[in-house]
CSV table of C-alpha atoms in Angstrom, one decimal:
chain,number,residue,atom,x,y,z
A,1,UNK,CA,-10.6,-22.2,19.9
A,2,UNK,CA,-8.3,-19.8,17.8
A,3,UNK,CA,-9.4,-19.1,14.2
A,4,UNK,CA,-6.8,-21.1,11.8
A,5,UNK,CA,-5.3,-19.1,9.0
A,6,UNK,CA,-3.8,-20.4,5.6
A,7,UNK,CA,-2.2,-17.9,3.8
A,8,UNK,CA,-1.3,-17.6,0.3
A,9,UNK,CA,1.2,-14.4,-0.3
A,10,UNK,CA,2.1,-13.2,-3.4
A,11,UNK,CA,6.0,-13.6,-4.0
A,12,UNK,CA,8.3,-12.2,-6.7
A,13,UNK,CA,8.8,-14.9,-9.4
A,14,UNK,CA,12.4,-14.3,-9.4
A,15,UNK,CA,13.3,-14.4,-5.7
A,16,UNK,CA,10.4,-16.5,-4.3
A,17,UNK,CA,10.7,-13.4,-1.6
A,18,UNK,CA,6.8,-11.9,-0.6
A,19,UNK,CA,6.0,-8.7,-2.2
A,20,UNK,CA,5.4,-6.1,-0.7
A,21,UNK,CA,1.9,-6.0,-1.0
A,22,UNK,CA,1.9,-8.9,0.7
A,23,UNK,CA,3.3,-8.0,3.7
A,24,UNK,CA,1.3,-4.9,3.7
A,25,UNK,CA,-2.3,-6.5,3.2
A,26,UNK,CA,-1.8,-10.0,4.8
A,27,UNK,CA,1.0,-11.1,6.3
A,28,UNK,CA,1.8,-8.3,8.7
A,29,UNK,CA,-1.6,-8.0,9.8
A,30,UNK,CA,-1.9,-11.5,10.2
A,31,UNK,CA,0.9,-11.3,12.1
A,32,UNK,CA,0.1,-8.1,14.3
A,33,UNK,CA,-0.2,-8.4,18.2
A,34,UNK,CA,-3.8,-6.9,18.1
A,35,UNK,CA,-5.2,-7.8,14.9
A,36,UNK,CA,-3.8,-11.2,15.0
A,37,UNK,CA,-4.7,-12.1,18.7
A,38,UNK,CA,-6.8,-15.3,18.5
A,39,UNK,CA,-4.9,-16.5,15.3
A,40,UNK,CA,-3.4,-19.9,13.9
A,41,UNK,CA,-1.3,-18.9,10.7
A,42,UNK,CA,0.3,-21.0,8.5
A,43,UNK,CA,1.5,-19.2,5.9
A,44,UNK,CA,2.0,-21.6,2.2
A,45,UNK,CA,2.7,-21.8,-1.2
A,46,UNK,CA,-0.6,-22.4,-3.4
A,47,UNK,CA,0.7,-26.4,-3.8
A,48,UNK,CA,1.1,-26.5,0.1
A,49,UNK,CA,-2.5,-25.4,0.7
A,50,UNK,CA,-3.7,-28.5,-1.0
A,51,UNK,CA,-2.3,-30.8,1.6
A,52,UNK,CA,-3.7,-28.1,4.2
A,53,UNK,CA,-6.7,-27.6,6.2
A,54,UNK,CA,-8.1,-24.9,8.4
A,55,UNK,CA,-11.1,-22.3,9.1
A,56,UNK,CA,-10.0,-19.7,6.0
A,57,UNK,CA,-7.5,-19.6,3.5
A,58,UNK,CA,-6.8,-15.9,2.2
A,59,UNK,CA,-4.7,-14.9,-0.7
A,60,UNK,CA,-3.9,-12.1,-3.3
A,61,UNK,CA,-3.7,-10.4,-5.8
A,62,UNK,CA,-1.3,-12.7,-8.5
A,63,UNK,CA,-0.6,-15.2,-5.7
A,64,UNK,CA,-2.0,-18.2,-7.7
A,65,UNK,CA,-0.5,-19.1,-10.8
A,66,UNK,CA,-3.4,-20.0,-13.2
A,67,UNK,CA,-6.5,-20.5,-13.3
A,68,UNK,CA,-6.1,-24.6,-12.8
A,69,UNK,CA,-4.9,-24.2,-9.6
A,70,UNK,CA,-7.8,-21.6,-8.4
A,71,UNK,CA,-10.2,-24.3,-9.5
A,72,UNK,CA,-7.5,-27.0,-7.4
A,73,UNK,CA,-7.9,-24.3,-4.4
A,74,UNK,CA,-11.5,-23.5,-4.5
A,75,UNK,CA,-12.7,-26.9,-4.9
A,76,UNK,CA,-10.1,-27.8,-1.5
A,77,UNK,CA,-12.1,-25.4,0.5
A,78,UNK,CA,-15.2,-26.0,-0.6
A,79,UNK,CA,-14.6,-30.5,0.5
A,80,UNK,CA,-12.7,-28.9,3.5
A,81,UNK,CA,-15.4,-26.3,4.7
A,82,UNK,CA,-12.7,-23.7,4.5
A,83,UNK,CA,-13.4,-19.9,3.7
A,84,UNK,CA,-12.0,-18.5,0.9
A,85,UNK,CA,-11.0,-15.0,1.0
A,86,UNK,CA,-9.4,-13.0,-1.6
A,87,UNK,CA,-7.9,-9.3,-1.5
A,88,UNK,CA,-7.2,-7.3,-4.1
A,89,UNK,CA,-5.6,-3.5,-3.7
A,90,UNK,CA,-5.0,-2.6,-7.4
A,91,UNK,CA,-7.3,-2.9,-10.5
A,92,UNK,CA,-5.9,-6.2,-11.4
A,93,UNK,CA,-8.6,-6.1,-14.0
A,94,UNK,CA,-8.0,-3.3,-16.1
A,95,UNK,CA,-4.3,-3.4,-16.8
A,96,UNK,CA,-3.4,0.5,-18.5
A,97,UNK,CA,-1.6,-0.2,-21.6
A,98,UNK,CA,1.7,1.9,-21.2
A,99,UNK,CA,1.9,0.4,-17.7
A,100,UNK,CA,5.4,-1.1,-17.1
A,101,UNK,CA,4.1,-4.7,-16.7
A,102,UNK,CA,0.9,-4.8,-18.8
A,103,UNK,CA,1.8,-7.7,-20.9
A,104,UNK,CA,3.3,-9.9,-18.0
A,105,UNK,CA,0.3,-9.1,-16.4
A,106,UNK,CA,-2.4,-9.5,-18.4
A,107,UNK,CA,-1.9,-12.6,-19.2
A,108,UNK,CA,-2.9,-13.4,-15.1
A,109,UNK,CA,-6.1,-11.5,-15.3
A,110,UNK,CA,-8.7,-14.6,-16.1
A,111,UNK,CA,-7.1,-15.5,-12.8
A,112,UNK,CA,-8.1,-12.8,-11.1
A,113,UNK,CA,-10.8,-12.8,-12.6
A,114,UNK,CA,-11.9,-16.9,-11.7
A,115,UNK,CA,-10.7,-16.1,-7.9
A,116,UNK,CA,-13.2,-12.9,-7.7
A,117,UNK,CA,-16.0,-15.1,-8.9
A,118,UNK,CA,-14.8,-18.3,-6.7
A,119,UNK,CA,-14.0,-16.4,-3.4
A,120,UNK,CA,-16.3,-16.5,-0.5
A,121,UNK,CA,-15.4,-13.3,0.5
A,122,UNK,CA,-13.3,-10.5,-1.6
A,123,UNK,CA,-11.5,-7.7,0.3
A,124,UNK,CA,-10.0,-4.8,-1.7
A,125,UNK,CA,-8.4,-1.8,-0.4
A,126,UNK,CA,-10.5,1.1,-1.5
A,127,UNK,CA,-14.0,2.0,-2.7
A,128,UNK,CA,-13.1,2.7,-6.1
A,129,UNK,CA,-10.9,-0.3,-6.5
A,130,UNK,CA,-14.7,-2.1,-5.0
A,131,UNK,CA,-16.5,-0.2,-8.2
A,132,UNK,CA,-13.8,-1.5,-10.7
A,133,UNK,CA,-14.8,-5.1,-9.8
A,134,UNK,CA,-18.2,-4.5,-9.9
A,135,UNK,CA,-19.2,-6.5,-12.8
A,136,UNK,CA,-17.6,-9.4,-11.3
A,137,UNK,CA,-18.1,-9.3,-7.8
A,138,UNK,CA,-20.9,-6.9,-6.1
A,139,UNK,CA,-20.0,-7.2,-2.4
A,140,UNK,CA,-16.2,-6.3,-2.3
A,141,UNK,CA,-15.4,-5.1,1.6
A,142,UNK,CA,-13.4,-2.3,2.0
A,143,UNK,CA,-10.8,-3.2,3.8
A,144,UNK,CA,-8.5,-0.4,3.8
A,145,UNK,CA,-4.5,0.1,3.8
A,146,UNK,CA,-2.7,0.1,7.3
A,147,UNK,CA,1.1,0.6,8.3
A,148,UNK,CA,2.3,-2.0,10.7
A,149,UNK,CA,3.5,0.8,13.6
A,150,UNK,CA,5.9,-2.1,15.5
A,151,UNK,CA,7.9,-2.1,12.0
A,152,UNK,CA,7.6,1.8,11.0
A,153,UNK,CA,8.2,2.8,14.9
A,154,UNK,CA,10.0,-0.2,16.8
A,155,UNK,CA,10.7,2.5,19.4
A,156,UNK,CA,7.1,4.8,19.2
A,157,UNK,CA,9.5,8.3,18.5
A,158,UNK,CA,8.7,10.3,15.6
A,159,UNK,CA,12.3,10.4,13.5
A,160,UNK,CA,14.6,13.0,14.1
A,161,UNK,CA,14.3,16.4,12.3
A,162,UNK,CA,17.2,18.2,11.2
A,163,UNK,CA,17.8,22.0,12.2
A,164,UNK,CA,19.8,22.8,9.4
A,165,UNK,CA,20.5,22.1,5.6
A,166,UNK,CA,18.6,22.2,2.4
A,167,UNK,CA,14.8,21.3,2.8
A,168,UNK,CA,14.5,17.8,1.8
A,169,UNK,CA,12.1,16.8,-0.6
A,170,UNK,CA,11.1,13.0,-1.3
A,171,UNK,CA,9.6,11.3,-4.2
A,172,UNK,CA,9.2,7.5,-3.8
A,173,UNK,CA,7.9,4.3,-5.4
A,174,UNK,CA,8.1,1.4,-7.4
A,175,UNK,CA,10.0,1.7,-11.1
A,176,UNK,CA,6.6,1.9,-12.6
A,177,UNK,CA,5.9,6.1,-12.0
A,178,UNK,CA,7.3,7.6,-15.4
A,179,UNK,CA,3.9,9.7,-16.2
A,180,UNK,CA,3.2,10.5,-12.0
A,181,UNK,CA,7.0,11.6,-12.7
A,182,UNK,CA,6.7,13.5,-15.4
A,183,UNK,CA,3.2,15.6,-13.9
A,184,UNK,CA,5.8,17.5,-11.2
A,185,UNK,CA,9.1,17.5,-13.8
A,186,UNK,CA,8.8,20.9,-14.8
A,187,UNK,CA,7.6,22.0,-11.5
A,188,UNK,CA,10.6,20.6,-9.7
A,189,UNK,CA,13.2,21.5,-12.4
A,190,UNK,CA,11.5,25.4,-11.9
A,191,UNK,CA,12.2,24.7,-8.0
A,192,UNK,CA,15.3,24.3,-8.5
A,193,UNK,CA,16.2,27.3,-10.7
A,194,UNK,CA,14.6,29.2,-7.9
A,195,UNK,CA,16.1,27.8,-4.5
A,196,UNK,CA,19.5,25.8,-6.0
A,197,UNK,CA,21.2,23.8,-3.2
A,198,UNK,CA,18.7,25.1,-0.6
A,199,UNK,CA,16.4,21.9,-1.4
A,200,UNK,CA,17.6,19.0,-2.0
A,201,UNK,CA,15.3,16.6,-4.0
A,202,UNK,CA,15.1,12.8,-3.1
A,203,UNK,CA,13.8,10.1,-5.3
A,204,UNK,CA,13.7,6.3,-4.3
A,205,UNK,CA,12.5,4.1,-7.5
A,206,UNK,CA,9.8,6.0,-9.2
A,207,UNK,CA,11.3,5.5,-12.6
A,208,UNK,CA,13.0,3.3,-14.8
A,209,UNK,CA,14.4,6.0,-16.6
A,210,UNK,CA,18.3,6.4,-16.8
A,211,UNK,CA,18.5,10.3,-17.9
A,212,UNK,CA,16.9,11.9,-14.8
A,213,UNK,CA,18.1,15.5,-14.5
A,214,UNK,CA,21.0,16.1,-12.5
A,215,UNK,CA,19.5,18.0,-9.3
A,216,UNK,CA,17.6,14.0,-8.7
A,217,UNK,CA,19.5,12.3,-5.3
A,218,UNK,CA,18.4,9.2,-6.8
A,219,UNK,CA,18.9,6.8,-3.4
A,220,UNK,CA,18.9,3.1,-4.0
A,221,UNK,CA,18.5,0.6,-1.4
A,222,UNK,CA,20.7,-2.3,-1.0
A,223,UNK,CA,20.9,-6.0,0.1
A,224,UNK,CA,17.9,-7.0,1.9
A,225,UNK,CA,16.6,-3.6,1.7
A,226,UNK,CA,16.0,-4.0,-1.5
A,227,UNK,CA,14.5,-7.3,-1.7
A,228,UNK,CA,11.9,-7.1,1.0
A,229,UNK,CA,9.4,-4.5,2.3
A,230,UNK,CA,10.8,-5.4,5.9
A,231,UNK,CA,14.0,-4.8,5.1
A,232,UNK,CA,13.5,-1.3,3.1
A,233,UNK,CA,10.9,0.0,5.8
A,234,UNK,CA,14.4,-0.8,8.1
A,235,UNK,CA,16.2,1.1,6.0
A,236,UNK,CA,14.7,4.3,5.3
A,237,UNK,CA,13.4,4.9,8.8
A,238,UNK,CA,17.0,5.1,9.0
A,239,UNK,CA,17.1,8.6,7.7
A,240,UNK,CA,16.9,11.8,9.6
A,241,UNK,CA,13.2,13.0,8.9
A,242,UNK,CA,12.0,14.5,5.8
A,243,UNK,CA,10.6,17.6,5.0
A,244,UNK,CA,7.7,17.3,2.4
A,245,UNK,CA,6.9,14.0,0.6
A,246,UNK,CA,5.2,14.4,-2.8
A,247,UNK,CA,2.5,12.0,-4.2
A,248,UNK,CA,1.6,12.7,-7.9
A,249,UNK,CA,-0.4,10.8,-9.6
A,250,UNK,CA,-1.5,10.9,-13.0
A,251,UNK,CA,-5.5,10.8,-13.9
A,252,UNK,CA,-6.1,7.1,-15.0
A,253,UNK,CA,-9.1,4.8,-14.9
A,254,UNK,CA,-6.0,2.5,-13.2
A,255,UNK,CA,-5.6,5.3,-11.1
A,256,UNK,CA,-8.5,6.6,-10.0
A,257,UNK,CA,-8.7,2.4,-7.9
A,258,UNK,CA,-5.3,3.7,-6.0
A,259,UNK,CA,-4.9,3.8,-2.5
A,260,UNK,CA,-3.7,6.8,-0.5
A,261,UNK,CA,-0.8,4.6,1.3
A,262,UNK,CA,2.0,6.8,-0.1
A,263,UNK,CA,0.5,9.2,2.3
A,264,UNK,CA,0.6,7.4,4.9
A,265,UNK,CA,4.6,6.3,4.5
A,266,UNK,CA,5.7,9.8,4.1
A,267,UNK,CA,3.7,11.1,7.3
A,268,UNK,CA,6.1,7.7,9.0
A,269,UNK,CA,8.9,9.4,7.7
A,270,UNK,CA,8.2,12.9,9.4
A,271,UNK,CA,6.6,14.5,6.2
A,272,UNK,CA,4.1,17.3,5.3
A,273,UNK,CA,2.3,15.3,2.5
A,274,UNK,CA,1.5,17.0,-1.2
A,275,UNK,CA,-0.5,14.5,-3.0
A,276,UNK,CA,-2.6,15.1,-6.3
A,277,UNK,CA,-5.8,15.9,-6.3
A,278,UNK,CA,-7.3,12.6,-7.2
A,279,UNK,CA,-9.7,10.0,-5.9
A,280,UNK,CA,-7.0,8.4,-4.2
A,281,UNK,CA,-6.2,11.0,-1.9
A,282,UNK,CA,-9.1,12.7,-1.3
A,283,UNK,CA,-10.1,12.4,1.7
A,284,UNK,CA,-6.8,11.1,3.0
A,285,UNK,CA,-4.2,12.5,5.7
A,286,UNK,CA,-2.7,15.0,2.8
A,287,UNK,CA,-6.1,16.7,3.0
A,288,UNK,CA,-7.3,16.1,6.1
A,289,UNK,CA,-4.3,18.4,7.6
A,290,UNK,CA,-1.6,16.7,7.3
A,291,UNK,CA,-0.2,18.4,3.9
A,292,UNK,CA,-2.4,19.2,0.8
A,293,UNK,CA,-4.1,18.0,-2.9
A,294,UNK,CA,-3.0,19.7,-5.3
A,295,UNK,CA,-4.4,20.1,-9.3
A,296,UNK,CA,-2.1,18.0,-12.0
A,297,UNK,CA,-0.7,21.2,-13.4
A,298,UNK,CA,3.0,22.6,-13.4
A,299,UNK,CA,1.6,25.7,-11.9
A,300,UNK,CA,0.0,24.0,-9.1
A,301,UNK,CA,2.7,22.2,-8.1
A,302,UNK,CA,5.2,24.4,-8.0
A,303,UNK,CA,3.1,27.1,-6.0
A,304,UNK,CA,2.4,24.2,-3.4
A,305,UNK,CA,5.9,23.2,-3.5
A,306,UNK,CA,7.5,26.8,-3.0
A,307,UNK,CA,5.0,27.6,-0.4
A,308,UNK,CA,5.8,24.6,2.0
A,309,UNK,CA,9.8,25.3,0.7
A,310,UNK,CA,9.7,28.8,2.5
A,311,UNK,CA,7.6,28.0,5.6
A,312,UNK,CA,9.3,26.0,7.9
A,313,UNK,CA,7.2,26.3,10.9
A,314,UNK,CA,3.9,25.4,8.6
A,315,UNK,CA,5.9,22.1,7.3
A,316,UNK,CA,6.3,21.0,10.6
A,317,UNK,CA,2.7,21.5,12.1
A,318,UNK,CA,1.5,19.7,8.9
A,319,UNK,CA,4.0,16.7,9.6
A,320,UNK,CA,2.5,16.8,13.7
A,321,UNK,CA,-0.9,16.5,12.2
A,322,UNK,CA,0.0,14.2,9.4
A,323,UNK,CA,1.8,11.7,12.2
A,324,UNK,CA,-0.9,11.8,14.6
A,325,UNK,CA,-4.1,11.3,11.8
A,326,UNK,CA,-1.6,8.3,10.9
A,327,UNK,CA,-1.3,6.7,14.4
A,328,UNK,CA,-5.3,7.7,14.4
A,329,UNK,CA,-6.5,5.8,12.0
A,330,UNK,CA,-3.8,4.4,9.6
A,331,UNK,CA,-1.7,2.2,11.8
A,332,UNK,CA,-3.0,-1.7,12.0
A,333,UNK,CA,-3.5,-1.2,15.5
A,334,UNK,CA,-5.9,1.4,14.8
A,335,UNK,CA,-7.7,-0.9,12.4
A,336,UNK,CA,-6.9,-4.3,14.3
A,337,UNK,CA,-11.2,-3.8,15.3
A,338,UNK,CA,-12.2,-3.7,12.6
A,339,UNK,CA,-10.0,-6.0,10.5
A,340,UNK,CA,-10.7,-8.7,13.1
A,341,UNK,CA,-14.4,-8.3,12.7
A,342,UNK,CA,-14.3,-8.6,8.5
A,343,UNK,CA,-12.1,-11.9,9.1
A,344,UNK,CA,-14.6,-13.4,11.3
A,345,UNK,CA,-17.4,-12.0,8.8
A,346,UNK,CA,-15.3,-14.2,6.3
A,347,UNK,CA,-16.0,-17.6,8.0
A,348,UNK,CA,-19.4,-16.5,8.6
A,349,UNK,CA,-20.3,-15.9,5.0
A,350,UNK,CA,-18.8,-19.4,4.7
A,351,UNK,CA,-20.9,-20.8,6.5
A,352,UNK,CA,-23.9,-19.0,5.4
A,353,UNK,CA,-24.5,-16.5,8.3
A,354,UNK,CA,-22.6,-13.7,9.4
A,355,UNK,CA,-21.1,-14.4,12.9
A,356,UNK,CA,-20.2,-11.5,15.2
A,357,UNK,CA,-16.8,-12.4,16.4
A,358,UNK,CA,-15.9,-13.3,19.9
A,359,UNK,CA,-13.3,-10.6,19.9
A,360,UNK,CA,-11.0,-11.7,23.4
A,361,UNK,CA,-9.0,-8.1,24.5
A,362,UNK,CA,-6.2,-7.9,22.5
């Protein structure tokens, strides 16, 4: 019989739309031809689960809204013999103060907390993010980022390079990136004294900040690009490829939980991949070939920067090996394996063993 799937996605509270974390951590993989073969989903809202039964409901992150309703929800799947899974990819815990949300958020973290401690099963999205919840929950799986490749590459090419014009440099993220912003500032602003119009510097989101210097293409997506992660992933695979995507990333306890998924959208988008020299991306496609770390320091940056501006050739063979580590290992037909096998672990736990799935062929 097919596994049946309750999902609870995170949504904005404005729009009611799913975030994008939850397209990226549940719903497109519960969705995915391979790592959703075998599948029921229903996907809910945490009111609609009530009335709902099945093998495993999973949610997210701030997808319930208070604590009443985890006990509601917990105390459903325990009567109902449903699994309870719940997946985590930022340190939900430990709020930073100067983050751009901390006080919205922090009044949701005894809910995170009460789901850590309820669920059956916890997934988070890194091993550092699995030490941050430590002193709540000891056995945290790893369950690690993934790029749905039937959204990123509906037609499997890589995106078109362009043979002439400025090298093109991109910066993106959500609003909340002033200090990752402000690490590569100077080294961009000295980039630009150097090479003028011969690089041209892209920034989608990142900051909040209305003053950025003049030689920022800030580009803003619109519509439903800019209220769902389908809808933006449609759009800037749109673009011609870039040259070099840049990841900094400022050295915070918050931080240091962060996943190395920026890498993995700018090798999508064509890119050689400069990412900061942080627990988040070590280890990751930027260092593993594809691009490189580089130290938080204005001098570090801008050598890594001016080197990769001048070599064309080397940009390229870094972009070729970024792509193909991605389509390796960081597309969720890559993972679909494994993330069927930690699903099925799920219900197992549930049940008090751990069963090895009947995996049909995808």
């Amino acid at each position: 019989a097919p596994l049946s799937v309750i999902v609870v996605p995170e949504r904005y509270d404005t729009t009611g739309v799913p975030t994008p974390c939850a397209y990226i951590r549940l719903l497109q993989p519960l969705h995915h031809p391979q790592a959703a073969a075998g599948l029921r989903v229903t996907v809910a809202r945490p009111e609609e689960a009530l009335d709902l039964r099945a093998d495993v409901l999973l949610t997210q992150r701030h997808a319930i809204p208070d604590v009443e309703t985890v006990e509601a929800l917990a105390r459903h799947c325990d009567a109902s013999r449903m699994a309870l899974v719940y997946d985590l990819d930022d340190d939900l815990l430990h709020l930073p103060p100067d983050h751009a949300d901390a006080s919205r958020l922090r009044e949701r973290t005894a809910v995170v907390r009460r789901l850590l401690a309820r669920a059956d099963a916890v997934w988070v999205s890194t091993p550092g993010l699995a030490r941050a919840v430590e002193d709540v929950r000891r056995d945290a799986r790893v369950v690690p980022n993934g790029l749905d490749e039937c959204l990123w590459f509906p037609d499997g090419h890589a995106p078109r390079r362009l043979r002439h014009g400025p090298v093109r440099v991109l910066f993106m993220g959500t609003a909340t990136h002033d200090s990752d912003f402000a690490l590569v500032e100077p080294a961009l602003a000295r980039l630009h004294a150097r090479f003028g119009a011969r690089v041209q510097f892209d920034m989608i989101g990142v900051t909040a900040r209305g003053d950025v210097p003049e030689w920022v293409n800030r580009m803003a997506p619109e519509g439903i690009a800019g209220q769902s992660y389908p809808g933006f992933v449609d759009w800037i695979t749109q673009f011609p490829a870039w040259d070099i995507g840049i990841a900094p990333l400022a050295d915070t306890p918050f931080n240091r939980a962060k996943s190395a998924i920026k890498t993995l959208d700018y090798a999508a988008l064509g890119a050689a991949v400069l990412a900061s020299d942080m627990p988040a991306y070590r280890g990751s496609l930027a260092e593993a070939g594809g691009g490189g770390l580089v130290a938080n320091t204005e001098t570090a940056w801008f050598g890594a920067l001016d080197h990769l501006v001048r070599q064309a050739r080397l940009r390229r063979e870094l972009a070729a090996h970024a792509r193909a580590t991605l389509l390796r290992n960081g597309t969720l037909a890559a993972q679909a394996p494994a993330r069927r096998a930690t699903l099925y672990a799920a219900v197992g736990a549930r049940a008090g063993q751990e069963t090895v799935p009947r995996l049909q062929p995808a």
